[in-house]
């Protein structure tokens, strides 16, 4: 015990170490920009080493918690005024230690991967500084001891994500995506802030369990109604809705793919989007006592899962497809939280973090290989219609992608099966309707993921097909509003021919892609291991995960030995629920094989027969168009009306007041002659007039 305690006393180093790396390299970029920019490899090694040290410390804390060490909390007084006190500090408990391991391992591997992916980017050092600052912010968030401190790091995570999404700020798409992420998250964060302040007003505390206990007591004694408290909780929930890309604040996530691919793996697998699920877990003592709030959380998650999957079906951009897949899987986690399956939701968060990070890094590897053939054009390098047959050129990447695909499809024994099956089983016990939607979503997931795999890695390589390249460029220009008819004078049309590109950085080097360097394939291999095996810690026979991660109000009995638990296990329910989820997944896989591998079913023919549904999916349920019409154009029209009122009424009143003052002043100056007799005459005239008016009245 004496050897363990110092680990907890220095646990604050976990977020501080990446912060030190970001601060030193960032200061160098600001003060000695040219020199620091040339120190590419030393800067990267320095930051990766500090993150690795944080990872080692995180594993030590996790193993200590797994061995039964009690939760450790260190606090100090932050501010005080009379009886009002604010504290800050850190908490290391089961949930925090798990999140530390997830964040540090994924961040470390992403940083290693970045060395190869961003090797020729002029912003190489700056990117590492941003990565390190982002990792520090997320690590600070997961060990925060109260809601107020979480909010501080919550905003820091958001700020870093905007820097990373808009990293290539010279691209219009990246700049727009950054703005969209900022505005959308502002909506959710404002709700979170209002909910925090309302709960503090009611309870006088930002401590999670204290807030839950006091809110329950206030409802029981009639001080507050359950409806009012539910409104407070739903306002808090708006923060996770935005951060974890839940409907209706999901629109920023697909556009965020404009950032470099390593960011997609970090933000959209294990950190930023997971922060919303983590906050719901921390707020579980408040949420679980409010049935209305739990119902809202469950249905928002369920609808998001289905919507994300339905949109992913028609995506041709490999990163956009994975983005909507992330949105769908986050919906599963949120649905689990809503039905009270606390452990199942966090279990899926863990498994998803590893296999989805691997899938994103695989997509980056594919893009890196495609750029050798088609140049540095995202339209050509990321569209699956221009890929195909990459398995023989990129065997490591294709194998890792297949493992991730099997995991997310819920095929045993891969990690995703155990976590998704537990979510569906827990959901069925609460609401068969929610289960049915989740079950159908699982089939859709299997279909679009294998569609992505077959389109990318199987068949013939299509990267050099000029007809497809011309088609993709034409679609891009039409989406940008370019005129392609006779007499068109849009200069963008000059780039319609892929070969007519004068950009020196857009050069082609090969006719076929090749496997990525070891710095990029090593993280894929490392992430493939947990994608296959980590689900075994949460089997229904002996669920070590739920014995470790459970709600604060729930006591878990000690687990039986594996042999006894396996012998006493009720197989009928497991085979029914697990078999149904695997069955719908196999149906989805079979359809994908028939459409995109054996070519026995024509996808275009099916799309034409269900064109309204196809267009609904292709256009992302028209959510962006609705928001543009209601909010963007609506705000602009409102601004125009306000401007018109300002010009015609407000300015008119001001101008009239000025004119009256001018005329009055000009008139009065002729009465100012300095003679007392004249002033007396004026007063006499005024009094006489008043008397006459009064007499007439």
XYZ file of C-alpha atoms in Angstrom:
697
model
C 0.000 0.000 0.000
C 2.855 2.384 0.783
C 4.181 1.864 -2.713
C 0.788 2.491 -4.314
C -0.170 5.700 -2.554
C 2.447 7.905 -4.315
C 0.908 6.864 -7.636
C -2.366 8.486 -6.575
C -0.623 11.524 -5.121
C 1.008 12.146 -8.478
C -1.982 11.170 -10.631
C -2.301 14.853 -11.611
C 0.732 14.266 -13.823
C -1.404 12.296 -16.292
C -2.995 15.414 -17.856
C -0.043 17.662 -16.971
C 2.597 15.699 -18.920
C 0.908 16.202 -22.336
C 0.215 19.805 -21.319
C 3.925 20.371 -20.692
C 4.730 18.993 -24.131
C 2.143 21.216 -25.801
C 3.282 24.278 -23.816
C 6.993 23.877 -24.629
C 6.525 23.108 -28.313
C 3.788 25.741 -28.653
C 5.958 28.396 -27.016
C 8.745 27.469 -29.413
C 6.399 27.846 -32.382
C 5.308 31.285 -31.165
C 8.698 32.653 -30.137
C 11.086 30.808 -32.466
C 8.810 29.683 -35.269
C 11.361 28.890 -37.959
C 13.749 27.045 -35.652
C 11.040 25.004 -33.960
C 9.416 24.104 -37.289
C 12.694 22.568 -38.428
C 12.926 20.403 -35.287
C 10.226 18.082 -36.583
C 11.331 14.696 -35.320
C 12.698 15.899 -31.909
C 9.416 17.735 -31.231
C 7.389 14.650 -32.144
C 9.552 12.320 -30.036
C 9.315 14.703 -27.073
C 5.517 14.894 -27.186
C 5.025 11.177 -27.869
C 7.358 10.312 -24.981
C 5.412 12.480 -22.525
C 2.145 10.938 -23.706
C 3.696 7.489 -23.304
C 4.682 8.351 -19.733
C 1.102 9.461 -19.042
C -0.093 6.145 -20.512
C 2.167 4.131 -18.205
C 0.933 6.044 -15.155
C -2.674 5.519 -16.321
C -2.147 1.753 -16.513
C -0.664 1.725 -13.005
C -3.714 3.561 -11.674
C -6.050 1.217 -13.541
C -4.380 -1.935 -12.224
C -4.462 -0.491 -8.715
C -8.197 0.130 -8.997
C -8.715 -3.340 -10.463
C -6.956 -4.808 -7.417
C -9.528 -3.219 -5.147
C -7.960 0.091 -4.136
C -10.625 2.493 -2.936
C -11.436 5.621 -4.922
C -8.985 8.458 -4.312
C -10.044 12.103 -4.340
C -7.823 15.113 -3.782
C -9.394 18.551 -3.539
C -8.304 22.046 -2.665
C -10.267 25.235 -2.171
C -10.474 27.159 -5.401
C -12.546 30.161 -4.352
C -14.682 31.120 -1.376
C -16.968 33.943 -0.265
C -18.650 33.469 3.092
C -20.386 30.104 3.051
C -19.893 29.792 -0.711
C -16.926 27.609 -1.630
C -15.656 26.146 -4.884
C -13.168 23.300 -4.929
C -11.002 21.750 -7.602
C -9.008 18.565 -7.653
C -9.027 15.117 -9.157
C -10.772 11.802 -8.613
C -9.356 8.387 -9.456
C -12.086 5.767 -9.334
C -13.025 2.839 -11.542
C -14.624 4.993 -14.243
C -11.834 7.573 -14.304
C -9.072 4.938 -14.431
C -10.777 3.146 -17.324
C -11.156 6.375 -19.295
C -7.518 7.297 -18.618
C -6.364 4.022 -20.170
C -8.637 4.401 -23.208
C -7.648 8.007 -23.910
C -3.893 7.600 -23.381
C -3.549 4.384 -25.400
C -5.484 5.701 -28.378
C -3.743 9.100 -28.179
C -0.309 7.457 -28.022
C -0.972 5.245 -31.051
C -2.499 8.134 -33.014
C 0.620 10.208 -32.331
C 2.857 7.399 -33.572
C 0.672 7.086 -36.670
C 0.833 10.841 -37.263
C 4.576 10.701 -37.903
C 3.962 8.804 -41.120
C 0.670 10.395 -42.150
C 1.787 14.022 -41.691
C 5.427 13.476 -42.666
C 5.364 15.971 -45.528
C 2.901 18.458 -44.059
C 4.405 21.881 -43.248
C 2.258 22.025 -40.090
C 3.755 18.806 -38.701
C 5.048 20.319 -35.433
C 1.962 22.469 -34.903
C -0.225 19.393 -35.350
C 1.649 17.542 -32.614
C 1.261 20.530 -30.278
C -2.500 20.551 -30.900
C -2.713 16.785 -30.365
C -0.898 17.036 -27.063
C -3.045 19.941 -25.824
C -6.214 18.108 -26.828
C -5.128 14.926 -25.030
C -4.312 16.931 -21.904
C -7.750 18.574 -21.929
C -9.558 15.253 -22.278
C -7.493 13.648 -19.517
C -8.232 16.597 -17.240
C -11.934 16.166 -17.975
C -12.103 12.487 -17.001
C -10.396 12.966 -13.622
C -12.334 16.120 -12.652
C -13.876 15.857 -9.219
C -16.999 17.971 -9.788
C -19.309 19.233 -12.509
C -17.896 22.770 -12.592
C -14.369 21.530 -13.189
C -15.641 19.185 -15.886
C -17.226 22.180 -17.595
C -13.876 24.006 -17.680
C -12.129 21.076 -19.348
C -15.236 20.459 -21.462
C -14.720 23.842 -23.096
C -10.975 23.251 -23.469
C -11.699 19.983 -25.281
C -14.059 21.883 -27.563
C -11.490 24.599 -28.263
C -8.815 22.054 -29.166
C -11.227 20.168 -31.407
C -11.928 23.357 -33.365
C -8.193 23.888 -33.839
C -7.798 20.333 -35.117
C -10.898 20.216 -37.327
C -9.851 23.499 -38.939
C -6.171 22.549 -39.025
C -6.033 22.996 -42.801
C -7.712 26.376 -42.465
C -6.707 27.342 -45.983
C -9.328 24.920 -47.277
C -12.794 26.415 -47.375
C -14.337 23.095 -46.329
C -12.156 22.853 -43.222
C -12.905 26.438 -42.187
C -16.652 25.888 -42.649
C -16.523 22.606 -40.723
C -14.742 24.312 -37.839
C -17.381 27.054 -37.702
C -20.185 24.501 -37.878
C -18.709 22.458 -35.020
C -18.273 25.611 -32.942
C -21.810 26.916 -33.439
C -23.488 23.530 -32.932
C -21.560 22.835 -29.742
C -22.325 26.329 -28.459
C -26.016 25.393 -28.447
C -25.396 22.267 -26.407
C -22.876 23.898 -24.076
C -25.253 26.784 -23.336
C -27.869 24.257 -22.286
C -25.288 22.472 -20.147
C -24.335 25.742 -18.452
C -27.970 26.618 -17.715
C -28.609 23.142 -16.317
C -25.490 23.300 -14.134
C -26.473 26.661 -12.669
C -30.052 25.513 -12.101
C -28.935 22.376 -10.261
C -26.454 24.384 -8.196
C -29.235 26.836 -7.319
C -31.368 23.943 -6.146
C -28.733 21.868 -4.352
C -25.859 24.238 -3.568
C -23.339 21.692 -4.841
C -21.483 20.590 -7.965
C -20.623 17.159 -6.507
C -22.323 14.393 -8.495
C -23.679 12.148 -5.741
C -24.549 15.151 -3.557
C -26.557 16.681 -6.405
C -28.439 13.426 -6.936
C -29.283 12.903 -3.263
C -30.382 16.500 -2.683
C -32.530 16.647 -5.816
C -34.324 13.459 -4.775
C -34.891 14.926 -1.312
C -36.241 18.187 -2.784
C -38.716 16.257 -4.919
C -39.797 14.032 -2.042
C -40.474 16.944 0.336
C -42.311 18.915 -2.346
C -39.856 21.816 -2.616
C -39.413 21.094 -6.320
C -41.576 19.101 -8.689
C -40.219 16.170 -10.675
C -40.993 18.090 -13.879
C -38.807 21.044 -12.895
C -35.924 18.793 -11.895
C -36.314 16.883 -15.170
C -35.982 20.159 -17.081
C -32.746 20.875 -15.198
C -31.391 17.447 -16.108
C -32.436 17.694 -19.772
C -30.628 21.042 -20.029
C -27.488 19.317 -18.760
C -28.109 16.518 -21.264
C -27.938 19.044 -24.131
C -24.174 19.194 -23.589
C -23.674 15.461 -24.286
C -26.171 15.688 -27.175
C -23.857 18.141 -28.946
C -20.527 16.628 -27.874
C -21.535 13.067 -28.717
C -23.285 14.063 -31.955
C -26.813 13.037 -31.009
C -29.883 14.179 -32.929
C -30.622 17.050 -33.463
C -27.105 18.439 -32.779
C -25.273 15.784 -34.813
C -24.687 17.816 -37.960
C -21.132 18.892 -37.108
C -19.630 15.392 -36.900
C -19.596 14.356 -40.605
C -18.265 17.759 -41.676
C -15.473 17.440 -39.102
C -13.907 14.838 -41.419
C -12.279 17.813 -43.167
C -9.554 17.620 -40.534
C -6.547 15.282 -40.903
C -7.431 11.613 -40.491
C -5.475 11.064 -37.219
C -7.826 13.606 -35.659
C -10.815 11.650 -36.857
C -9.427 8.598 -35.064
C -8.776 10.527 -31.844
C -11.774 12.877 -31.665
C -14.399 10.619 -33.165
C -13.467 7.356 -31.493
C -12.058 7.778 -28.009
C -12.078 11.356 -26.800
C -14.387 14.237 -27.700
C -17.444 12.237 -28.685
C -16.864 9.903 -25.739
C -16.908 12.913 -23.405
C -20.683 13.177 -23.766
C -21.195 9.534 -22.779
C -18.767 10.006 -19.890
C -20.714 13.024 -18.586
C -23.981 11.081 -18.706
C -22.229 8.355 -16.696
C -21.004 10.899 -14.146
C -24.487 12.440 -13.946
C -26.113 9.020 -13.590
C -26.912 9.605 -9.877
C -29.077 12.518 -11.053
C -30.533 10.970 -14.203
C -31.463 7.514 -12.912
C -33.962 8.938 -10.397
C -35.855 10.784 -13.159
C -37.797 8.394 -15.442
C -38.713 11.152 -17.906
C -35.071 12.078 -18.416
C -34.023 8.445 -18.845
C -36.742 7.985 -21.458
C -35.553 11.066 -23.358
C -31.954 9.846 -23.249
C -32.960 6.378 -24.501
C -35.085 7.606 -27.401
C -32.584 10.249 -28.502
C -29.903 7.573 -28.571
C -32.103 5.069 -30.400
C -33.159 7.547 -33.083
C -29.588 8.743 -33.540
C -28.371 5.170 -33.975
C -30.939 4.445 -36.662
C -30.481 7.767 -38.464
C -26.693 7.464 -38.565
C -26.874 3.943 -39.959
C -29.485 4.854 -42.574
C -27.318 7.719 -43.872
C -24.096 5.688 -43.880
C -25.634 3.302 -46.448
C -25.294 5.795 -49.307
C -21.986 7.479 -48.414
C -19.168 7.147 -50.940
C -16.525 9.103 -49.012
C -14.792 6.528 -46.789
C -14.322 8.976 -43.905
C -17.896 10.259 -44.094
C -19.167 6.685 -43.968
C -17.154 6.026 -40.814
C -18.353 9.346 -39.362
C -22.013 8.355 -39.654
C -21.069 4.953 -38.300
C -19.596 6.689 -35.236
C -22.775 8.699 -34.854
C -24.800 5.470 -34.937
C -22.619 3.669 -32.380
C -22.755 6.664 -30.038
C -26.514 6.365 -30.292
C -26.235 2.763 -29.052
C -24.223 3.937 -26.038
C -26.701 6.692 -25.234
C -29.634 4.294 -25.586
C -27.939 1.939 -23.145
C -27.544 4.744 -20.625
C -31.216 5.667 -21.067
C -32.476 2.161 -20.305
C -30.287 1.969 -17.216
C -27.629 -0.320 -18.731
C -24.769 1.721 -17.287
C -22.128 -0.966 -17.637
C -23.221 -2.000 -21.136
C -23.003 1.581 -22.432
C -19.497 2.086 -21.062
C -18.454 -1.379 -22.244
C -19.414 -0.419 -25.794
C -17.610 2.887 -25.352
C -14.417 0.960 -24.597
C -14.680 -1.605 -27.392
C -15.801 1.030 -29.896
C -12.893 3.300 -29.020
C -10.375 0.684 -30.130
C -11.992 -0.774 -33.240
C -13.289 2.565 -34.513
C -9.887 4.234 -33.985
C -8.409 1.373 -36.004
C -10.995 1.806 -38.764
C -10.280 5.529 -39.043
C -6.524 4.920 -39.125
C -7.110 2.290 -41.810
C -9.024 4.859 -43.850
C -6.093 7.238 -43.447
C -3.749 4.517 -44.651
C -5.981 3.983 -47.694
C -6.069 7.722 -48.416
C -2.287 7.896 -48.030
C -1.905 5.105 -50.578
C -4.473 6.565 -52.985
C -2.720 9.949 -52.972
C 0.238 8.270 -54.636
C -2.038 7.540 -57.583
C -4.576 10.383 -57.790
C -2.747 13.213 -56.011
C -3.667 15.243 -52.947
C -7.282 15.763 -53.896
C -9.704 14.678 -51.184
C -12.479 14.147 -53.725
C -10.436 11.525 -55.559
C -8.410 10.075 -52.683
C -11.370 9.436 -50.343
C -14.132 8.263 -52.703
C -14.658 4.498 -52.603
C -15.900 4.473 -56.197
C -12.301 5.103 -57.228
C -10.819 2.385 -55.022
C -11.249 -1.378 -55.167
C -8.727 -4.202 -55.123
C -6.564 -2.588 -52.455
C -6.219 -5.842 -50.472
C -3.402 -7.105 -52.682
C -1.540 -3.802 -52.442
C -2.223 -3.060 -48.749
C -2.513 -6.427 -46.946
C -1.984 -5.114 -43.382
C -4.443 -2.260 -43.811
C -7.073 -4.508 -45.401
C -6.757 -7.165 -42.669
C -7.065 -4.555 -39.908
C -10.083 -2.996 -41.640
C -11.741 -6.411 -41.930
C -11.175 -7.054 -38.211
C -12.716 -3.668 -37.360
C -15.629 -4.370 -39.700
C -16.351 -7.736 -38.072
C -16.121 -6.089 -34.642
C -18.573 -3.295 -35.397
C -20.951 -5.740 -37.094
C -21.178 -7.710 -33.864
C -19.782 -10.987 -35.167
C -18.449 -13.255 -32.382
C -15.884 -13.499 -30.911
C -14.842 -9.960 -31.885
C -15.128 -7.218 -29.269
C -18.159 -5.463 -30.705
C -20.337 -8.573 -30.382
C -20.159 -8.770 -26.592
C -20.838 -5.075 -25.978
C -23.570 -4.658 -28.615
C -25.297 -7.875 -27.550
C -25.354 -6.707 -23.940
C -26.915 -3.388 -24.981
C -29.615 -5.104 -27.035
C -30.355 -7.592 -24.267
C -30.675 -4.858 -21.640
C -32.832 -2.766 -23.969
C -35.212 -5.654 -24.680
C -35.879 -6.045 -20.954
C -36.990 -2.388 -20.762
C -38.583 -1.642 -24.147
C -39.117 -4.141 -26.989
C -39.731 -1.210 -29.361
C -36.323 0.297 -28.664
C -34.811 -3.170 -29.033
C -36.474 -3.670 -32.423
C -35.058 -0.393 -33.754
C -31.624 -1.216 -32.347
C -31.804 -4.734 -33.809
C -32.693 -3.387 -37.261
C -29.878 -0.851 -36.961
C -27.442 -3.699 -36.305
C -28.397 -5.259 -39.654
C -27.989 -1.945 -41.471
C -24.581 -1.520 -39.812
C -23.405 -4.892 -41.082
C -24.566 -4.021 -44.597
C -22.888 -0.630 -44.951
C -19.650 -1.703 -43.277
C -19.177 -4.639 -45.638
C -20.222 -2.361 -48.495
C -17.282 -0.178 -47.493
C -14.940 -3.159 -47.221
C -15.852 -4.678 -50.591
C -15.858 -1.305 -52.372
C -12.420 -0.468 -50.996
C -10.446 -3.696 -50.839
C -12.041 -6.226 -53.190
C -12.523 -6.379 -56.960
C -10.432 -4.507 -59.481
C -8.496 -1.337 -58.740
C -10.321 1.663 -60.248
C -7.945 4.422 -59.198
C -6.666 5.117 -62.713
C -10.110 5.152 -64.360
C -10.325 8.618 -65.927
C -14.072 8.312 -66.526
C -14.759 7.869 -62.802
C -12.354 10.700 -61.977
C -14.175 13.023 -64.362
C -17.517 11.991 -62.872
C -16.343 12.701 -59.315
C -14.918 16.103 -60.242
C -18.117 16.968 -62.089
C -20.192 16.045 -59.020
C -17.917 18.213 -56.885
C -18.292 21.216 -59.143
C -22.055 20.817 -59.370
C -22.239 20.614 -55.578
C -20.299 23.878 -55.445
C -22.786 25.502 -57.795
C -20.563 25.531 -60.852
C -22.197 25.886 -64.253
C -21.277 23.083 -66.629
C -23.381 24.144 -69.576
C -22.352 25.819 -72.848
C -20.767 29.210 -72.337
C -19.996 28.630 -68.671
C -17.327 30.942 -67.405
C -16.662 29.477 -63.971
C -12.876 29.193 -63.601
C -13.319 26.081 -61.464
C -14.264 24.229 -64.607
C -10.647 24.467 -65.652
C -9.832 21.760 -63.083
C -12.446 19.357 -64.363
C -9.746 17.335 -66.070
C -7.709 15.651 -63.330
C -4.605 15.786 -65.492
C -4.852 19.549 -65.925
C -3.793 20.273 -62.364
C -0.884 22.628 -61.958
C -0.604 22.211 -58.198
C 2.952 21.014 -57.544
C 1.798 19.196 -54.397
C -0.836 17.293 -56.327
C 1.614 15.184 -58.276
C 1.208 11.511 -58.966
C 3.967 8.974 -58.262
C 2.576 5.558 -59.127
C -0.112 3.678 -61.016
C -1.013 1.545 -57.997
C -1.060 2.265 -54.249
C 1.274 0.612 -51.764
C 1.229 -0.329 -48.111
C 1.811 2.470 -45.610
C 5.094 2.766 -43.677
C 5.654 0.942 -40.393
C 4.878 4.032 -38.306
C 1.342 3.860 -39.732
C 0.834 0.074 -39.794
C 2.131 -0.540 -36.253
C -0.841 1.291 -34.617
C -3.188 -0.762 -36.807
C -1.642 -4.008 -35.568
C -1.665 -2.773 -31.956
C -5.347 -1.751 -32.125
C -6.334 -5.014 -33.816
C -5.480 -6.930 -30.639
C -8.085 -5.280 -28.358
C -10.550 -5.191 -31.254
C -10.482 -8.991 -31.181
C -9.880 -9.848 -27.532
C -11.027 -7.038 -25.241
C -14.673 -8.033 -25.462
C -13.849 -11.221 -23.534
C -13.682 -9.204 -20.283
C -17.425 -8.590 -20.568
C -18.883 -11.949 -21.525
C -22.258 -12.808 -20.007
C -20.692 -15.931 -18.462
C -18.273 -13.992 -16.253
C -18.654 -10.251 -16.677
C -15.451 -8.809 -15.267
C -16.232 -5.445 -16.820
C -19.522 -4.885 -15.032
C -17.976 -6.138 -11.820
C -15.478 -3.304 -12.245
C -17.721 -0.615 -13.776
C -21.130 -0.196 -12.235
C -23.370 2.671 -11.064
C -22.431 4.228 -7.711
C -25.754 3.109 -6.238
C -25.319 -0.535 -7.288
C -23.447 -3.162 -5.318
C -21.944 -6.041 -7.296
C -21.447 -9.459 -5.804
C -18.142 -11.239 -6.185
C -17.785 -13.219 -9.363
C -17.813 -16.985 -9.442
C -14.829 -18.830 -10.961
C -15.046 -19.153 -14.719
C -15.777 -22.883 -14.698
C -18.651 -22.598 -12.213
C -20.157 -19.533 -13.875
C -19.950 -21.175 -17.304
C -21.652 -24.335 -16.025
C -24.466 -22.450 -14.287
C -25.094 -20.032 -17.142
C -28.592 -19.811 -18.648
C -27.942 -20.466 -22.315
C -31.466 -20.109 -23.691
C -31.795 -16.344 -23.275
C -28.232 -15.713 -24.482
C -28.667 -17.864 -27.588
C -31.980 -16.178 -28.381
C -30.742 -12.594 -28.003
C -27.220 -13.180 -29.265
C -28.444 -15.338 -32.124
C -30.952 -12.720 -33.252
C -28.317 -9.937 -33.316
C -25.818 -12.155 -35.152
C -28.571 -13.317 -37.507
C -29.571 -9.811 -38.583
C -25.891 -8.995 -38.993
C -25.375 -12.002 -41.264
C -28.385 -10.934 -43.342
C -26.800 -7.505 -43.813
C -23.453 -9.066 -44.729
C -25.134 -11.403 -47.220
C -26.851 -8.492 -48.968
C -23.524 -6.647 -49.157
C -21.856 -9.730 -50.673
C -24.592 -10.093 -53.300
C -24.435 -6.401 -54.237
C -20.771 -5.490 -54.026
C -18.800 -8.743 -54.192
C -20.577 -11.271 -56.400
C -22.520 -8.505 -58.255
C -25.688 -10.628 -58.388
C -27.862 -7.719 -57.281
C -27.618 -4.300 -58.889
C -27.590 -1.557 -56.193
C -28.540 1.087 -58.770
C -31.686 -0.834 -59.717
C -32.759 -1.074 -56.092
C -31.995 2.624 -55.544
C -34.199 3.551 -58.502
C -37.099 1.464 -57.146
C -36.954 3.124 -53.706
C -35.800 6.509 -54.950
C -37.520 8.620 -52.246
C -35.829 6.599 -49.498
C -32.543 6.638 -51.399
C -32.663 10.416 -51.755
C -33.583 10.753 -48.078
C -30.452 8.835 -47.132
C -28.259 10.472 -49.767
C -29.279 13.944 -48.622
C -28.808 13.083 -44.929
C -32.522 13.337 -44.155
C -32.374 16.943 -45.418
C -31.411 18.051 -41.914
C -28.708 20.423 -43.186
C -31.145 21.976 -45.659
C -33.778 22.418 -42.946
C -31.287 24.053 -40.601
C -30.039 26.273 -43.401
C -33.580 27.410 -44.241
C -34.750 27.852 -40.660
C -31.701 29.059 -38.793
C -29.142 30.393 -41.284
C -31.512 32.094 -43.717
C -33.994 32.796 -40.930
C -31.352 34.617 -38.899
C -30.243 36.544 -41.962
C -33.819 37.612 -42.737
C -34.350 38.586 -39.118
C -31.149 40.612 -39.212
C -32.369 42.385 -42.348
C -35.684 43.221 -40.685
C -33.917 44.506 -37.578
C -31.658 46.601 -39.791
C -34.675 48.044 -41.613
C -36.343 48.937 -38.290
C -33.108 50.506 -37.130
C -32.774 52.608 -40.268
C -36.401 53.625 -40.688
C -37.679 53.961 -37.126
C -34.805 54.213 -34.655
C -32.659 56.382 -36.895
C -35.780 58.385 -37.872
C -36.629 59.144 -34.230
C -33.055 60.135 -33.520
C -32.863 62.324 -36.602
C -36.226 63.941 -35.753
C -35.053 64.698 -32.230
C -31.928 66.267 -33.652
C -33.914 68.335 -36.146
C -36.324 69.616 -33.459
C -33.390 70.516 -31.233
C -31.729 72.362 -34.105
C -34.857 74.328 -35.018
C -35.652 75.131 -31.389
C -32.149 76.300 -30.756
C -32.111 78.452 -33.862
C -35.439 80.031 -32.861
C -34.551 80.664 -29.237
C -31.313 82.419 -30.021
C -33.319 85.423 -31.327
C -35.050 85.804 -27.944
C -31.751 85.914 -26.098
C -31.102 89.739 -26.163
C -30.088 90.259 -22.527
C -32.899 92.732 -21.677
C -34.913 92.000 -18.507
C -37.926 93.891 -19.812
C -38.155 91.625 -22.818
C -37.987 88.492 -20.640
C -40.722 89.922 -18.396
C -42.888 90.511 -21.451
C -42.471 86.875 -22.497
C -43.429 85.618 -19.029
C -46.469 87.972 -18.997
C -47.551 86.669 -22.412
C -47.199 83.062 -21.268
C -49.250 83.659 -18.105
C -51.926 85.563 -20.065
C -52.174 82.715 -22.535
C -52.525 80.199 -19.713
C -55.310 82.238 -18.113
C -57.175 82.542 -21.386
C -56.935 78.815 -22.051
C -58.084 77.998 -18.540
C -61.017 80.413 -18.850
C -62.156 78.949 -22.127
C -61.933 75.457 -20.733
